[in-house]
PDB file of N, CA and C in Angstrom:
ATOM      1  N   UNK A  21     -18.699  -1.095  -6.712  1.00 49.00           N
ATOM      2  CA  UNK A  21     -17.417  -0.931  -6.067  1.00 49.00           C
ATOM      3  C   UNK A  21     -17.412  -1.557  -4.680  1.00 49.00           C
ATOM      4  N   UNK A  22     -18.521  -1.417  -3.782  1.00 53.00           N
ATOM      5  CA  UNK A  22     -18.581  -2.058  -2.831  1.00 53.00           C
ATOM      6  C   UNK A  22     -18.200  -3.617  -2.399  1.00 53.00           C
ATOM      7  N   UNK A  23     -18.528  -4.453  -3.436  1.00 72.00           N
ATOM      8  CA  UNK A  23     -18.029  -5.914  -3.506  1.00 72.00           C
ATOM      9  C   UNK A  23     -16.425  -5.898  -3.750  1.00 72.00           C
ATOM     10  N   UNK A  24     -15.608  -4.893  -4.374  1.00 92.00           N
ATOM     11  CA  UNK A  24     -14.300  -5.090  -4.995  1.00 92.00           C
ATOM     12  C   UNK A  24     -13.853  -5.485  -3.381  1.00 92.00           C
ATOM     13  N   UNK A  25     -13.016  -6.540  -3.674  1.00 97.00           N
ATOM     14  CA  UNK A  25     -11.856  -6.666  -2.156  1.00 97.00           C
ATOM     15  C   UNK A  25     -10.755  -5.556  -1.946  1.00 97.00           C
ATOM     16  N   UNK A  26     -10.840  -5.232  -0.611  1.00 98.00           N
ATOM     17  CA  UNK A  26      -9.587  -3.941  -0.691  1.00 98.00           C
ATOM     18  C   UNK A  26      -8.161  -4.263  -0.078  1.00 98.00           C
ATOM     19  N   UNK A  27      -7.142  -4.488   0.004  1.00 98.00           N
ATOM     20  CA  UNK A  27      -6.058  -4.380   0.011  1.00 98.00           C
ATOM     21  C   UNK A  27      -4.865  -3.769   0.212  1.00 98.00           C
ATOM     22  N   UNK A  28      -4.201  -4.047   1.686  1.00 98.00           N
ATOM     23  CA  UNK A  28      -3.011  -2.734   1.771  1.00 98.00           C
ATOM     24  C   UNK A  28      -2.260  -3.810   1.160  1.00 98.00           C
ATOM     25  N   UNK A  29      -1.062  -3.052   0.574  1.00 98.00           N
ATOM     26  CA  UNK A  29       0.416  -3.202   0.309  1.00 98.00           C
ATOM     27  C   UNK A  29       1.279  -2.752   0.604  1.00 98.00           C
ATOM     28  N   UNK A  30       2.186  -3.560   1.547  1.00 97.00           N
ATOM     29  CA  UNK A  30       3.508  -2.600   1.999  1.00 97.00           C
ATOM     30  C   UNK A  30       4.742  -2.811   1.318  1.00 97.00           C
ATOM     31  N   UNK A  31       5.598  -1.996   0.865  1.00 96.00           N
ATOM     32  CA  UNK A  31       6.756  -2.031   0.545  1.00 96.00           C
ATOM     33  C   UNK A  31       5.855  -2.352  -1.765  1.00 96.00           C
ATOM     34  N   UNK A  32       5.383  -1.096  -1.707  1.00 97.00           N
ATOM     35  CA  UNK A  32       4.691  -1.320  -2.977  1.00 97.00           C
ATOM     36  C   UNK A  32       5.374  -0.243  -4.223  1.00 97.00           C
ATOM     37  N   UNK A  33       5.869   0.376  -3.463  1.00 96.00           N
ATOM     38  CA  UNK A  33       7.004   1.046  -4.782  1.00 96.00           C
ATOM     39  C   UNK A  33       7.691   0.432  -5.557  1.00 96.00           C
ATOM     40  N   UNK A  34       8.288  -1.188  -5.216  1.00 95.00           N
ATOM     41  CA  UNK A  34       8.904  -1.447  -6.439  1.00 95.00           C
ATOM     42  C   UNK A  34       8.982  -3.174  -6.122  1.00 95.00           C
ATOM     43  N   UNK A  35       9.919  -4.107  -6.853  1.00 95.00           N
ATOM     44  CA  UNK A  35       9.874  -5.160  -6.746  1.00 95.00           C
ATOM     45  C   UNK A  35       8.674  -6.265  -6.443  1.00 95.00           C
ATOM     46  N   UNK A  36       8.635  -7.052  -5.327  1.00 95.00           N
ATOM     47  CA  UNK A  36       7.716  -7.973  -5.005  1.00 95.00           C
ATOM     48  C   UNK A  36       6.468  -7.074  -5.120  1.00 95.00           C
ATOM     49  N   UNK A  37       6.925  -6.057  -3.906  1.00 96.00           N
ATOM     50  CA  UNK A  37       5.544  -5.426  -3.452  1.00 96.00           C
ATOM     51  C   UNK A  37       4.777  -4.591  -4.481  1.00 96.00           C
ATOM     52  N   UNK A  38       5.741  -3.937  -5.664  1.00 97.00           N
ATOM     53  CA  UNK A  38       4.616  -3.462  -6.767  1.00 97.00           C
ATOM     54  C   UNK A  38       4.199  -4.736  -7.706  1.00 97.00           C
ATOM     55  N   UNK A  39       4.699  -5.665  -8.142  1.00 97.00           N
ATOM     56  CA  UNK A  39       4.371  -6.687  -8.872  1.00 97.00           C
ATOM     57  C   UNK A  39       2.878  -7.370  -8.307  1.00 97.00           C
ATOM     58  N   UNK A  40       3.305  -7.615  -6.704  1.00 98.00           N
ATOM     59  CA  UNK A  40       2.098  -8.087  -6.100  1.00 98.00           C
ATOM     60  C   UNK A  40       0.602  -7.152  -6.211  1.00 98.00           C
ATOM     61  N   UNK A  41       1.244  -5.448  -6.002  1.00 98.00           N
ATOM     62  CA  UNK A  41       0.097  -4.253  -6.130  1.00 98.00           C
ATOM     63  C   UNK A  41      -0.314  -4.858  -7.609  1.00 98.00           C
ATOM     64  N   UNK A  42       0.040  -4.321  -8.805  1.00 98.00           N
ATOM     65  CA  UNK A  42      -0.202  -4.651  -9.923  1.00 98.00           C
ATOM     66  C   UNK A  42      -0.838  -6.067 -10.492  1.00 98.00           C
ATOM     67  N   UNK A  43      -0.614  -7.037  -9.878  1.00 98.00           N
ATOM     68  CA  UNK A  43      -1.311  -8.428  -9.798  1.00 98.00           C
ATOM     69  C   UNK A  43      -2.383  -7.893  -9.172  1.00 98.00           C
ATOM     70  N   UNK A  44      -2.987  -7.518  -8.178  1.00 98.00           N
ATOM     71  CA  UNK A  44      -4.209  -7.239  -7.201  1.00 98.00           C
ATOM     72  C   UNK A  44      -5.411  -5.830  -8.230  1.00 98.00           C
ATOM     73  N   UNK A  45      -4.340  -5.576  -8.677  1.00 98.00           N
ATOM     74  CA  UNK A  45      -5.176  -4.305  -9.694  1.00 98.00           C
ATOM     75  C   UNK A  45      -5.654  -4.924 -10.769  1.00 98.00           C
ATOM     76  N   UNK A  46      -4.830  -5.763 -11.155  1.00 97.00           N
ATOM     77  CA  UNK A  46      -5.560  -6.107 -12.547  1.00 97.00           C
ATOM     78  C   UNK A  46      -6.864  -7.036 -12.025  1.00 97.00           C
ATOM     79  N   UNK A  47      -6.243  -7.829 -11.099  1.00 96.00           N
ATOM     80  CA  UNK A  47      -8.407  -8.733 -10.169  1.00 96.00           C
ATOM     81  C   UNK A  47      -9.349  -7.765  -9.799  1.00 96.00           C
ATOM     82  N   UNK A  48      -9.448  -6.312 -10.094  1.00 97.00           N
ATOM     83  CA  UNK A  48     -10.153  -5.463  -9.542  1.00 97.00           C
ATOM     84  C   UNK A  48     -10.171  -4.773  -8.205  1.00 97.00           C
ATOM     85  N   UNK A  49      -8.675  -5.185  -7.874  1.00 98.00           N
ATOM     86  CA  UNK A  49      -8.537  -4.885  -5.965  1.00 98.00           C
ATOM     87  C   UNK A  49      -8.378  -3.638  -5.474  1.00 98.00           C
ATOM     88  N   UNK A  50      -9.399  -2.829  -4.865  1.00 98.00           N
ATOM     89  CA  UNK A  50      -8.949  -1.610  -4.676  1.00 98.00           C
ATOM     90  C   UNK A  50      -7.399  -1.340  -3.435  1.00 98.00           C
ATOM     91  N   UNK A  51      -6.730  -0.917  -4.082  1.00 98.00           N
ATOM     92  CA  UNK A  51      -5.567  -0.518  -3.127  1.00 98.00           C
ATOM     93  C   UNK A  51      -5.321   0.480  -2.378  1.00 98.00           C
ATOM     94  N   UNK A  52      -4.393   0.263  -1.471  1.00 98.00           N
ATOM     95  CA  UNK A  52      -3.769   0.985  -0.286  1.00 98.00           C
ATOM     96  C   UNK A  52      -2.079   0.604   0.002  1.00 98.00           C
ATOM     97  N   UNK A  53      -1.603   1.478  -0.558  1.00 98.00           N
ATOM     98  CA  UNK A  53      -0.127   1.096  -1.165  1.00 98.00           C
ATOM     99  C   UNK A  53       1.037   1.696  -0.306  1.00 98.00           C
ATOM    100  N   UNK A  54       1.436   1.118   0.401  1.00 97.00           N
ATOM    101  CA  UNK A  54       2.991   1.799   1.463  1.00 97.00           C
ATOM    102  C   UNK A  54       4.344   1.889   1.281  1.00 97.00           C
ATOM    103  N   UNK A  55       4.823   2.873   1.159  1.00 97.00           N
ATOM    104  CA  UNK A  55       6.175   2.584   1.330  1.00 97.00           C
ATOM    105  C   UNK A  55       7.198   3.886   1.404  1.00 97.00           C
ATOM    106  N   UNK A  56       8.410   3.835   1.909  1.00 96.00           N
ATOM    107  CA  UNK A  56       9.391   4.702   2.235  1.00 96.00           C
ATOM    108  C   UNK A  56       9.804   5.885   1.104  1.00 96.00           C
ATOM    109  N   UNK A  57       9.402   5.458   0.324  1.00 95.00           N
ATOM    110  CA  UNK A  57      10.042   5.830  -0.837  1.00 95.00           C
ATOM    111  C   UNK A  57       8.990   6.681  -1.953  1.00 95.00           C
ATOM    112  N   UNK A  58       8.741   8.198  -1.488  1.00 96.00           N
ATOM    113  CA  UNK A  58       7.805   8.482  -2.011  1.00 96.00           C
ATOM    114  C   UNK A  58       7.420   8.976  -3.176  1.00 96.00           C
ATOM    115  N   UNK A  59       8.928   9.623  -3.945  1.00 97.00           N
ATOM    116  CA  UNK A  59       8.514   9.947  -5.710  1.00 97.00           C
ATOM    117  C   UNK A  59       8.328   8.290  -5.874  1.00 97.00           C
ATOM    118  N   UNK A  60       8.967   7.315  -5.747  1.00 97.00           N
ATOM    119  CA  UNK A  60       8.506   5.518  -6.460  1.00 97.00           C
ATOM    120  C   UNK A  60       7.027   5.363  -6.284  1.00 97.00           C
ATOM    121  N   UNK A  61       6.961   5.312  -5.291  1.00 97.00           N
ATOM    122  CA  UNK A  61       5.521   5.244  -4.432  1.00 97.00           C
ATOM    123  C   UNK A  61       4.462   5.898  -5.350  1.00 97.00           C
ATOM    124  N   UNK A  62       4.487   7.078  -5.424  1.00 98.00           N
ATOM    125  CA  UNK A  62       3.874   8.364  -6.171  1.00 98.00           C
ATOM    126  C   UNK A  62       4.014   7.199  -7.564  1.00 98.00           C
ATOM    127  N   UNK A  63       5.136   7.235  -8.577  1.00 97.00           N
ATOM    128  CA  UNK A  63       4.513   6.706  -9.515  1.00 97.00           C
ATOM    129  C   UNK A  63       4.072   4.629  -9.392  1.00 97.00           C
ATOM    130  N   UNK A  64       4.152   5.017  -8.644  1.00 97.00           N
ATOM    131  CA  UNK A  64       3.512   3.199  -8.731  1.00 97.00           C
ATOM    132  C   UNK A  64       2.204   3.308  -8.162  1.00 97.00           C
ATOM    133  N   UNK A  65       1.384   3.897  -7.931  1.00 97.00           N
ATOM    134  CA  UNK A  65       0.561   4.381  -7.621  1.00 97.00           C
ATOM    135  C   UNK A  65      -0.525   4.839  -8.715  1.00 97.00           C
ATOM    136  N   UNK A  66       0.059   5.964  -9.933  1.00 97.00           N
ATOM    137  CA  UNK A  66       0.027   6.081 -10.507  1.00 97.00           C
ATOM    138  C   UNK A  66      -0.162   5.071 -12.174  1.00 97.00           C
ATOM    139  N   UNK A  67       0.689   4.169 -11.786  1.00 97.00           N
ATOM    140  CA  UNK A  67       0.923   2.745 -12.880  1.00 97.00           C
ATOM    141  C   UNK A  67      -0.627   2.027 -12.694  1.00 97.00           C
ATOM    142  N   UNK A  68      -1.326   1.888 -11.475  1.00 97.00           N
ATOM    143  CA  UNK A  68      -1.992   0.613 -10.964  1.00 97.00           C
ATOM    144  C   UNK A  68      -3.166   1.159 -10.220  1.00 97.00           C
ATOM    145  N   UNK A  69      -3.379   2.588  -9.738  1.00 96.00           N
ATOM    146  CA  UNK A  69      -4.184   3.220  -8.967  1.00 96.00           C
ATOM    147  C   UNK A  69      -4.165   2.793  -7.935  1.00 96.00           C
ATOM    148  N   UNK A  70      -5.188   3.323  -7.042  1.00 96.00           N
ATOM    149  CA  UNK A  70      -5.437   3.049  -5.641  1.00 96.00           C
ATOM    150  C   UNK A  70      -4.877   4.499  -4.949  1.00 96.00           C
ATOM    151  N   UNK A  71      -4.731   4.469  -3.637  1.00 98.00           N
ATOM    152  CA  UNK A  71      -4.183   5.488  -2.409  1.00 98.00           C
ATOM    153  C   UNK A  71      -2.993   4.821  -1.888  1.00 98.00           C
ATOM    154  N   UNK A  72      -2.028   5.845  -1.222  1.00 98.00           N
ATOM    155  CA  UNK A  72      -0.928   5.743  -0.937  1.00 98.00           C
ATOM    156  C   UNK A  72      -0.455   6.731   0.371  1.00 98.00           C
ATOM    157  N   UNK A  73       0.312   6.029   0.719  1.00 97.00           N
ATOM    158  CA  UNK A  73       0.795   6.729   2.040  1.00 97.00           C
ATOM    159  C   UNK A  73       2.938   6.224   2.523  1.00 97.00           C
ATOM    160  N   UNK A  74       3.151   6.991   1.996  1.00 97.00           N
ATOM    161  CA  UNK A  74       4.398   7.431   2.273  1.00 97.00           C
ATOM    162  C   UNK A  74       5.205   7.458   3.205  1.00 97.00           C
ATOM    163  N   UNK A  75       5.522   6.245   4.209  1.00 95.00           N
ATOM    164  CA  UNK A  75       5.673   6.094   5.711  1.00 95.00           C
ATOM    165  C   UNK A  75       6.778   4.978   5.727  1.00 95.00           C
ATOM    166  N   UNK A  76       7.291   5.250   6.975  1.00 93.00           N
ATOM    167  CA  UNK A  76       8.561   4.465   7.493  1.00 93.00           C
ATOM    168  C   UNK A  76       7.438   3.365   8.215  1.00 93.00           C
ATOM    169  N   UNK A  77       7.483   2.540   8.029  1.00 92.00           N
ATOM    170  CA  UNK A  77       6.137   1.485   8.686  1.00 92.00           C
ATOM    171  C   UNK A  77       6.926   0.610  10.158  1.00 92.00           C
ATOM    172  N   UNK A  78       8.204   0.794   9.783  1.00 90.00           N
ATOM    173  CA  UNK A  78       8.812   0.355  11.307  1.00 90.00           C
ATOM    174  C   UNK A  78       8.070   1.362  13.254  1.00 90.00           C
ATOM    175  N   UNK A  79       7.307   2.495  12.253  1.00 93.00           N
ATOM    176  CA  UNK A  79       7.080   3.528  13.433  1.00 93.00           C
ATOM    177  C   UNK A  79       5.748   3.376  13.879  1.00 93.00           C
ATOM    178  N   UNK A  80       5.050   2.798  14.538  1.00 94.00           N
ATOM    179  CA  UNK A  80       3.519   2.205  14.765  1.00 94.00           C
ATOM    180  C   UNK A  80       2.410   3.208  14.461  1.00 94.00           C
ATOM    181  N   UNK A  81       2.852   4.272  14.952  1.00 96.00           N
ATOM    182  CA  UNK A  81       1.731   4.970  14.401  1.00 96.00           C
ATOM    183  C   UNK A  81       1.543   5.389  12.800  1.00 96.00           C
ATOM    184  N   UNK A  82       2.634   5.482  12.536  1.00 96.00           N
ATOM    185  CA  UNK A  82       2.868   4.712  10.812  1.00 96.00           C
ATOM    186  C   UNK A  82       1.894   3.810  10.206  1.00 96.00           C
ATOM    187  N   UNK A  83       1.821   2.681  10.951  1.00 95.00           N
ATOM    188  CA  UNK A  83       0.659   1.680  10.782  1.00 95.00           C
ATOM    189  C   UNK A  83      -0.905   1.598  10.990  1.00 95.00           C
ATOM    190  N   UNK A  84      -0.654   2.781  11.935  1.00 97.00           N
ATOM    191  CA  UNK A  84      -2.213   2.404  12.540  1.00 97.00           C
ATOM    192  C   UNK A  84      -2.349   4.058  11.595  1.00 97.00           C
ATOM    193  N   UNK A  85      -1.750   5.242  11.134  1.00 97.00           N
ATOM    194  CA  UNK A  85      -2.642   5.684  10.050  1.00 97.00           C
ATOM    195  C   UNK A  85      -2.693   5.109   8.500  1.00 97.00           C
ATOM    196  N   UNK A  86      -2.128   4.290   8.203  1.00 97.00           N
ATOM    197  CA  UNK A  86      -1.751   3.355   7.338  1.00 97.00           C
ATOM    198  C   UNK A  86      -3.630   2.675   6.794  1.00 97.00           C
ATOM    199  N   UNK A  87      -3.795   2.284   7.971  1.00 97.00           N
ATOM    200  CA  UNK A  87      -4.963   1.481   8.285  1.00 97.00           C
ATOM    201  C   UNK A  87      -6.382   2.155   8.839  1.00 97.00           C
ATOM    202  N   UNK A  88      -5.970   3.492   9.208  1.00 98.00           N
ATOM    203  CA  UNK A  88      -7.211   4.082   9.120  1.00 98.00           C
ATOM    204  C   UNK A  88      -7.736   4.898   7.977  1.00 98.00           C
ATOM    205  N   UNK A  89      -6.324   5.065   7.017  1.00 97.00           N
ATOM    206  CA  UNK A  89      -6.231   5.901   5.340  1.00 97.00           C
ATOM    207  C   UNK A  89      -7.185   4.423   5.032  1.00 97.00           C
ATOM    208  N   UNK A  90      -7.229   3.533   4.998  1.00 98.00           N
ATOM    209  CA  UNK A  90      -8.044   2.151   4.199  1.00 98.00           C
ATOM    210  C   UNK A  90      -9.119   2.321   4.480  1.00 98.00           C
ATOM    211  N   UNK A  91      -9.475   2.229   6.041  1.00 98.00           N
ATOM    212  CA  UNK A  91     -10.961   2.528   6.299  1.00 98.00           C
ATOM    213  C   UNK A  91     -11.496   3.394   6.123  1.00 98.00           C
ATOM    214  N   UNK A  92     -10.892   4.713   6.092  1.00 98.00           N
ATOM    215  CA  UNK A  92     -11.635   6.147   5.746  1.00 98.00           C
ATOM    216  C   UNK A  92     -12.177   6.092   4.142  1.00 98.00           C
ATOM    217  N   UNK A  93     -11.350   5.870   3.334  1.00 97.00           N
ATOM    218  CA  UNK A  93     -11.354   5.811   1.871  1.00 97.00           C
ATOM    219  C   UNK A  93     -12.152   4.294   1.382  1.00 97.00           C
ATOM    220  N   UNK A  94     -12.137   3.238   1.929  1.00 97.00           N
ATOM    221  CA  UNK A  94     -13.000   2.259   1.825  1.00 97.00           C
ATOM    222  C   UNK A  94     -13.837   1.471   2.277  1.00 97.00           C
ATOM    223  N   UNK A  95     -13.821   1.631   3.631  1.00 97.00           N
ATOM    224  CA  UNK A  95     -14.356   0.880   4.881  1.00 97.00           C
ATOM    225  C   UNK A  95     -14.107  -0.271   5.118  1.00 97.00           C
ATOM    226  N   UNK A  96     -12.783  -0.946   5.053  1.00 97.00           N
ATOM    227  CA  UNK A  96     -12.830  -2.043   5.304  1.00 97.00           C
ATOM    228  C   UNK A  96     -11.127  -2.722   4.331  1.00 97.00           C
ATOM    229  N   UNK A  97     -10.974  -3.404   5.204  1.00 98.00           N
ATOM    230  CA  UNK A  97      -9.883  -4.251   4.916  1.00 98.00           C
ATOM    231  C   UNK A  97     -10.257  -5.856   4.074  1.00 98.00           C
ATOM    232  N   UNK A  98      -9.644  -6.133   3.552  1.00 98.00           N
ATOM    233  CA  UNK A  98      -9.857  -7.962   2.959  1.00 98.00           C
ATOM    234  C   UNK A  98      -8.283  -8.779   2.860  1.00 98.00           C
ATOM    235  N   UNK A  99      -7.241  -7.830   3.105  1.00 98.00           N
ATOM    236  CA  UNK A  99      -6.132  -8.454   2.174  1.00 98.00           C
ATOM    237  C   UNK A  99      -5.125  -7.829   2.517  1.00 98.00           C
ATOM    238  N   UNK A 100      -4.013  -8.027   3.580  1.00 97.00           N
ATOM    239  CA  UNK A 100      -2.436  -7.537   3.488  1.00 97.00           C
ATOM    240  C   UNK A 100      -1.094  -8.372   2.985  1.00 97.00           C
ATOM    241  N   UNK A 101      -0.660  -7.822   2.683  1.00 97.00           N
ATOM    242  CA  UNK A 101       0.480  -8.250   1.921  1.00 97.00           C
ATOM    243  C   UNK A 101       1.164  -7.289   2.492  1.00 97.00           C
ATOM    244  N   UNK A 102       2.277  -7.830   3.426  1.00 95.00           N
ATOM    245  CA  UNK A 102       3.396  -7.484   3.780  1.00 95.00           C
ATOM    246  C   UNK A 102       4.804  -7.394   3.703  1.00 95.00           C
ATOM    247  N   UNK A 103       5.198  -6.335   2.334  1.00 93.00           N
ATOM    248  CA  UNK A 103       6.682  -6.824   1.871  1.00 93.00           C
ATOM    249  C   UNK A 103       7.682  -6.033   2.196  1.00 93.00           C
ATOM    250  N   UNK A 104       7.003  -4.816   2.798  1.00 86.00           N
ATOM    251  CA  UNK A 104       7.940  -4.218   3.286  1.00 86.00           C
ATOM    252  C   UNK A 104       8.919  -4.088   4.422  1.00 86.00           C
ATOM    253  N   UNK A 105      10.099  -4.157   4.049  1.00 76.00           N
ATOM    254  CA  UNK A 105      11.536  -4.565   5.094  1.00 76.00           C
ATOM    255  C   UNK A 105      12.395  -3.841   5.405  1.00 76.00           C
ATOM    256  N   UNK A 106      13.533  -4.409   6.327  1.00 65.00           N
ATOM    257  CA  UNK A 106      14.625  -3.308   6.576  1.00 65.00           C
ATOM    258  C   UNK A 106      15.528  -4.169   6.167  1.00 65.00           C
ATOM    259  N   UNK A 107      16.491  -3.033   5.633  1.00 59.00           N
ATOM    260  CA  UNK A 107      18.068  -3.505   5.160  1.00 59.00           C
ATOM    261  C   UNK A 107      18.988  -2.843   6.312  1.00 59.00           C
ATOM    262  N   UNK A 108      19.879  -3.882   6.517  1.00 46.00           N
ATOM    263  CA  UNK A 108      20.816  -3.064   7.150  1.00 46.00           C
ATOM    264  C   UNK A 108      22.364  -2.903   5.749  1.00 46.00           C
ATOM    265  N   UNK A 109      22.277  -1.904   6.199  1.00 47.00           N
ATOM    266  CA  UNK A 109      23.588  -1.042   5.326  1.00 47.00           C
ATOM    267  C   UNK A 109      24.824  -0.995   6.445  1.00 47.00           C
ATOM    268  N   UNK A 110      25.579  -1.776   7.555  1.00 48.00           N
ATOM    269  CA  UNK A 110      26.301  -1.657   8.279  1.00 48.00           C
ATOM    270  C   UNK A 110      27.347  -1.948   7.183  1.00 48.00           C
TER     271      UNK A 110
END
């Protein structure tokens, strides 16, 4: 397990960002999966494995436990993918 590359994903509940999670799972990538949206989250998570964290990522400290959930659980980063965005609804 130690050699597997590890990987956050943001915005991994659905679209790009789970397609991209799910591409990275099937290469053996251990994940670290983000996003707003936490029953989606919860099962996409579930679909592809890995850990997850349930966060508005616009809020910094959002990010920086984001990134210490990776290192605690794997030691180490290899790989972000950043898809998670804001919509404005005005």
């Amino acid at each position: 397990m130690a050699n597997k590359k590890v990987a956050i994903v943001t915005g991994a509940a659905s679209g790009i960002g789970f397609s991209t999670a799910e591409a990275l799972a099937k290469e053996g990538t251990q994940l670290v999966m983000a996003d707003v949206n936490e029953e989606k989250l919860k099962n996409a998570a579930e679909k592809v494995g890995g850990i997850y964290l349930a966060a508005d990522l616009s809020k910094r400290e959002n990010c920086k436990t984001l990134v210490e959930m990776a290192m605690e659980h794997y030691g180490r980063v290899d790989i972000l993918v950043n898809v998670a965005g804001l919509q404005n609804v005005c």
